[in-house]
Amino acid sequence: MNKQVVIGCRICKDFYEITNGFIQIPNHLLLLTAYEPPDLDMLFYNNHTCTLCEQTLYITPMLYQFFVEFTLKPFDVTVHETSIGIKDSTNEGEMDLNEKEFYIKGVNTSRDLLTNDNDLSLLSDVMEEFNYKSWIISVDTLD
């Protein structure tokens, strides 16, 4: 798998899933869009717009920094509605967005998956300004 940032509108994806896919979406419209590292600069300048509802995710400098730095990490990051999932090839953990703390899931904590405290700080800061209830984001780096 290539390293990529995946962005999608949570509202449109949830609506599509609630209707069990009965809504016909044209093939050229995607619920999720993948951006590879060379495309991140363009994403920063142009932002991301949902192809279905035309809601725009404005890419702030901090969100851009998160995308660029975390595409270089040896783990995947997925932003859920109430938590951030982090996993590498053998371990998995989550950070509760309400409590901003990692809790144990499986053998190790997510803190063990992060390479330094700057990662944790950047994740926490991004989630302060990011509307995770409206948007789906994941940074995929593992094969």
Coordinates of N, CA and C in Angstrom, one line a residue, residues 21-134:
G21 N -26.9 1.4 1.2 CA -26.4 1.6 -0.1 C -27.4 1.7 -1.2
F22 N -28.7 2.0 -0.8 CA -29.7 2.1 -1.8 C -29.6 3.4 -2.6
I23 N -28.9 4.4 -2.1 CA -28.7 5.6 -2.8 C -27.7 5.3 -4.0
Q24 N -28.0 5.7 -5.2 CA -27.1 5.4 -6.3 C -26.2 6.6 -6.4
I25 N -24.9 6.3 -6.2 CA -23.8 7.3 -6.3 C -23.1 7.1 -7.6
P26 N -23.0 8.1 -8.5 CA -22.3 7.9 -9.7 C -20.9 7.5 -9.5
N27 N -20.3 6.7 -10.4 CA -19.0 6.1 -10.2 C -17.9 7.1 -10.0
H28 N -18.1 8.3 -10.6 CA -17.0 9.3 -10.5 C -17.0 10.1 -9.2
L29 N -18.1 9.8 -8.4 CA -18.1 10.4 -7.0 C -17.7 9.4 -6.0
L30 N -16.8 9.8 -5.1 CA -16.3 8.9 -4.1 C -16.7 9.4 -2.7
L31 N -16.9 8.4 -1.8 CA -17.2 8.7 -0.4 C -15.9 9.1 0.3
L32 N -14.8 8.4 -0.1 CA -13.5 8.6 0.5 C -12.5 9.0 -0.6
T33 N -11.6 9.9 -0.3 CA -10.6 10.3 -1.3 C -9.2 10.1 -0.7
A34 N -8.3 9.5 -1.4 CA -7.0 9.2 -0.9 C -6.0 10.3 -1.6
Y35 N -5.1 10.8 -0.7 CA -4.1 11.7 -1.2 C -2.8 11.1 -0.8
E36 N -1.9 11.0 -1.8 CA -0.5 10.5 -1.5 C 0.3 11.7 -1.1
P37 N 1.5 11.5 -0.5 CA 2.3 12.6 0.0 C 2.6 13.7 -1.0
P38 N 2.9 13.4 -2.3 CA 3.1 14.5 -3.3 C 1.9 15.4 -3.5
D39 N 0.7 14.9 -3.2 CA -0.5 15.7 -3.3 C -0.9 16.5 -2.1
L40 N -0.1 16.4 -1.0 CA -0.5 17.1 0.2 C -0.4 18.6 0.1
D41 N 0.6 19.1 -0.7 CA 0.8 20.5 -0.9 C -0.4 21.1 -1.6
M42 N -0.9 20.4 -2.6 CA -2.1 20.9 -3.4 C -3.3 20.8 -2.5
L43 N -3.4 19.8 -1.7 CA -4.5 19.7 -0.7 C -4.5 20.9 0.2
F44 N -3.4 21.3 0.7 CA -3.3 22.4 1.6 C -3.8 23.7 1.0
Y45 N -3.5 23.9 -0.3 CA -3.9 25.1 -0.9 C -5.3 25.1 -1.4
N46 N -5.8 23.9 -1.8 CA -7.2 23.8 -2.4 C -8.2 23.3 -1.4
N47 N -7.8 22.7 -0.2 CA -8.7 22.1 0.7 C -9.4 20.9 0.2
H48 N -10.3 20.3 0.9 CA -11.0 19.1 0.4 C -12.4 19.4 0.5
T49 N -13.1 19.1 -0.6 CA -14.6 19.3 -0.7 C -15.2 17.9 -1.0
C50 N -16.3 17.6 -0.2 CA -17.0 16.4 -0.4 C -17.7 16.5 -1.8
T51 N -17.6 15.4 -2.5 CA -18.2 15.4 -3.9 C -19.7 15.3 -3.9
L52 N -20.3 14.9 -2.7 CA -21.7 14.7 -2.6 C -22.4 15.9 -2.1
C53 N -22.0 16.4 -0.9 CA -22.7 17.5 -0.3 C -22.0 18.9 -0.4
E54 N -20.8 18.8 -1.0 CA -19.9 20.0 -1.2 C -19.5 20.7 0.1
Q55 N -19.6 20.0 1.2 CA -19.0 20.6 2.4 C -17.5 20.6 2.3
T56 N -16.8 21.6 2.8 CA -15.4 21.8 2.6 C -14.7 21.6 4.0
L57 N -13.6 20.8 3.9 CA -12.7 20.6 5.0 C -11.5 21.5 4.7
Y58 N -11.4 22.6 5.5 CA -10.3 23.5 5.4 C -9.0 23.0 6.0
I59 N -8.0 22.8 5.2 CA -6.7 22.3 5.7 C -5.9 23.4 6.4
T60 N -5.9 23.4 7.7 CA -5.1 24.4 8.4 C -3.7 24.0 8.4
P61 N -2.8 24.9 8.8 CA -1.4 24.6 8.8 C -1.1 23.4 9.8
M62 N -1.8 23.3 10.9 CA -1.6 22.2 11.8 C -2.1 20.9 11.3
L63 N -3.2 20.9 10.6 CA -3.7 19.7 10.0 C -2.7 19.2 8.9
Y64 N -2.2 20.2 8.1 CA -1.2 19.8 7.1 C 0.0 19.2 7.7
Q65 N 0.5 19.8 8.8 CA 1.7 19.3 9.5 C 1.4 17.9 9.9
F66 N 0.2 17.6 10.5 CA -0.1 16.3 10.9 C -0.1 15.3 9.7
F67 N -0.7 15.7 8.6 CA -0.6 14.8 7.4 C 0.8 14.5 7.0
V68 N 1.6 15.5 6.9 CA 3.0 15.4 6.4 C 3.8 14.5 7.3
E69 N 3.7 14.8 8.6 CA 4.6 14.1 9.6 C 4.1 12.7 9.8
F70 N 2.8 12.5 9.8 CA 2.3 11.1 10.1 C 2.4 10.2 8.9
T71 N 2.5 10.7 7.7 CA 2.8 9.8 6.5 C 4.2 9.2 6.6
L72 N 5.0 9.8 7.4 CA 6.4 9.3 7.6 C 6.5 8.3 8.8
K73 N 5.5 8.1 9.5 CA 5.5 7.2 10.7 C 5.3 5.8 10.4
P74 N 5.7 4.9 11.2 CA 5.6 3.4 10.9 C 4.3 2.9 11.5
F75 N 3.2 3.7 11.5 CA 1.9 3.2 12.0 C 0.8 3.9 11.3
D76 N -0.4 3.3 11.3 CA -1.6 3.9 10.8 C -2.4 4.7 11.9
V77 N -3.0 5.7 11.5 CA -3.8 6.5 12.4 C -5.2 6.7 11.8
T78 N -6.2 6.4 12.5 CA -7.6 6.5 12.1 C -8.4 7.4 13.1
V79 N -9.0 8.4 12.6 CA -9.8 9.3 13.5 C -11.3 8.8 13.5
H80 N -11.8 8.3 14.6 CA -13.1 7.9 14.7 C -13.9 9.0 15.3
E81 N -15.2 8.8 15.6 CA -16.1 9.9 16.1 C -15.7 10.2 17.6
T82 N -15.2 9.2 18.3 CA -14.9 9.5 19.7 C -13.5 9.1 20.1
S83 N -12.7 8.6 19.2 CA -11.4 8.2 19.5 C -10.4 8.2 18.3
I84 N -9.2 8.1 18.6 CA -8.2 8.0 17.5 C -7.5 6.6 17.6
G85 N -7.6 5.8 16.6 CA -7.0 4.5 16.6 C -5.6 4.6 16.0
I86 N -4.7 3.9 16.7 CA -3.3 3.8 16.2 C -2.8 2.4 16.2
K87 N -2.2 1.9 15.1 CA -1.7 0.6 15.1 C -0.5 0.5 14.2
D88 N 0.4 -0.4 14.6 CA 1.5 -0.8 13.8 C 1.3 -2.2 13.4
S89 N 2.4 -2.9 12.9 CA 2.2 -4.2 12.4 C 1.8 -5.3 13.4
T90 N 2.1 -5.0 14.7 CA 1.8 -5.9 15.8 C 1.0 -5.4 16.9
N91 N 0.8 -4.1 17.1 CA 0.2 -3.5 18.2 C -0.9 -2.6 17.8
E92 N -1.9 -2.4 18.7 CA -3.0 -1.5 18.4 C -3.4 -0.8 19.7
G93 N -3.8 0.5 19.6 CA -4.2 1.3 20.7 C -5.2 2.4 20.3
E94 N -5.8 3.0 21.3 CA -6.8 4.1 21.0 C -6.6 5.2 22.0
M95 N -6.9 6.4 21.5 CA -6.9 7.6 22.4 C -8.3 8.1 22.4
D96 N -8.9 8.2 23.6 CA -10.3 8.8 23.8 C -10.2 10.3 23.5
L97 N -11.0 10.8 22.6 CA -10.9 12.2 22.3 C -11.5 13.1 23.4
N98 N -12.4 12.5 24.2 CA -13.0 13.3 25.3 C -12.0 13.4 26.4
E99 N -11.3 12.4 26.8 CA -10.4 12.4 27.9 C -9.0 12.7 27.5
K100 N -8.7 12.6 26.2 CA -7.3 12.8 25.7 C -6.3 11.9 26.4
E101 N -6.7 10.7 26.6 CA -5.7 9.8 27.2 C -5.8 8.5 26.4
F102 N -4.7 7.8 26.4 CA -4.6 6.5 25.8 C -5.1 5.4 26.8
Y103 N -5.7 4.4 26.3 CA -6.1 3.3 27.2 C -5.6 2.0 26.5
I104 N -5.5 1.0 27.3 CA -4.9 -0.2 26.8 C -6.0 -1.0 25.9
K105 N -5.5 -1.5 24.8 CA -6.4 -2.3 23.9 C -5.4 -3.4 23.4
G106 N -5.6 -4.6 23.9 CA -4.6 -5.6 23.5 C -3.5 -5.6 24.4
V107 N -2.3 -5.8 23.9 CA -1.1 -5.9 24.7 C -0.5 -4.6 25.1
N108 N -0.3 -3.7 24.2 CA 0.4 -2.4 24.5 C -0.6 -1.2 24.4
T109 N -0.1 -0.1 24.9 CA -0.9 1.1 24.8 C -0.5 1.9 23.6
S110 N -1.3 2.8 23.1 CA -1.0 3.6 22.0 C 0.2 4.4 22.2
R111 N 0.4 4.8 23.5 CA 1.6 5.6 23.8 C 2.9 4.9 23.4
D112 N 2.9 3.5 23.5 CA 4.1 2.8 23.1 C 4.2 2.8 21.6
L113 N 3.2 3.0 20.9 CA 3.3 3.0 19.4 C 3.8 4.4 18.9
L114 N 3.6 5.4 19.7 CA 4.1 6.7 19.3 C 5.6 6.9 19.5
T115 N 6.3 7.5 18.6 CA 7.7 7.5 18.7 C 8.2 8.6 19.7
N116 N 7.4 9.6 20.0 CA 7.8 10.6 21.0 C 6.6 11.4 21.5
D117 N 6.9 12.2 22.5 CA 5.8 13.1 23.0 C 5.3 14.1 22.0
N118 N 6.1 14.5 21.1 CA 5.7 15.5 20.1 C 4.5 14.9 19.2
D119 N 4.5 13.6 19.0 CA 3.4 12.9 18.2 C 2.1 13.1 19.0
L120 N 2.2 12.8 20.3 CA 1.0 12.8 21.1 C 0.5 14.3 21.2
S121 N 1.4 15.2 21.3 CA 1.0 16.6 21.4 C 0.4 17.1 20.1
L122 N 1.0 16.7 19.0 CA 0.4 17.1 17.7 C -1.0 16.5 17.5
L123 N -1.1 15.2 17.8 CA -2.4 14.6 17.7 C -3.5 15.3 18.5
S124 N -3.1 15.6 19.8 CA -4.0 16.3 20.7 C -4.4 17.7 20.1
D125 N -3.4 18.5 19.7 CA -3.7 19.8 19.1 C -4.5 19.8 17.9
V126 N -4.3 18.8 17.0 CA -5.1 18.7 15.8 C -6.5 18.4 16.1
M127 N -6.7 17.5 17.1 CA -8.1 17.2 17.4 C -8.8 18.3 18.1
E128 N -8.1 19.2 18.7 CA -8.8 20.4 19.3 C -9.4 21.3 18.2
E129 N -8.8 21.4 17.0 CA -9.3 22.3 16.0 C -10.0 21.5 14.9
F130 N -10.0 20.2 14.9 CA -10.5 19.4 13.8 C -12.0 19.0 14.1
N131 N -12.9 19.1 13.2 CA -14.3 18.6 13.4 C -14.4 17.2 13.1
Y132 N -14.0 16.3 14.0 CA -14.0 14.9 13.7 C -15.4 14.3 13.7
K133 N -16.4 15.0 14.1 CA -17.8 14.5 14.0 C -18.3 14.6 12.6
S134 N -17.7 15.5 11.8 CA -18.2 15.7 10.4 C -17.3 15.0 9.3

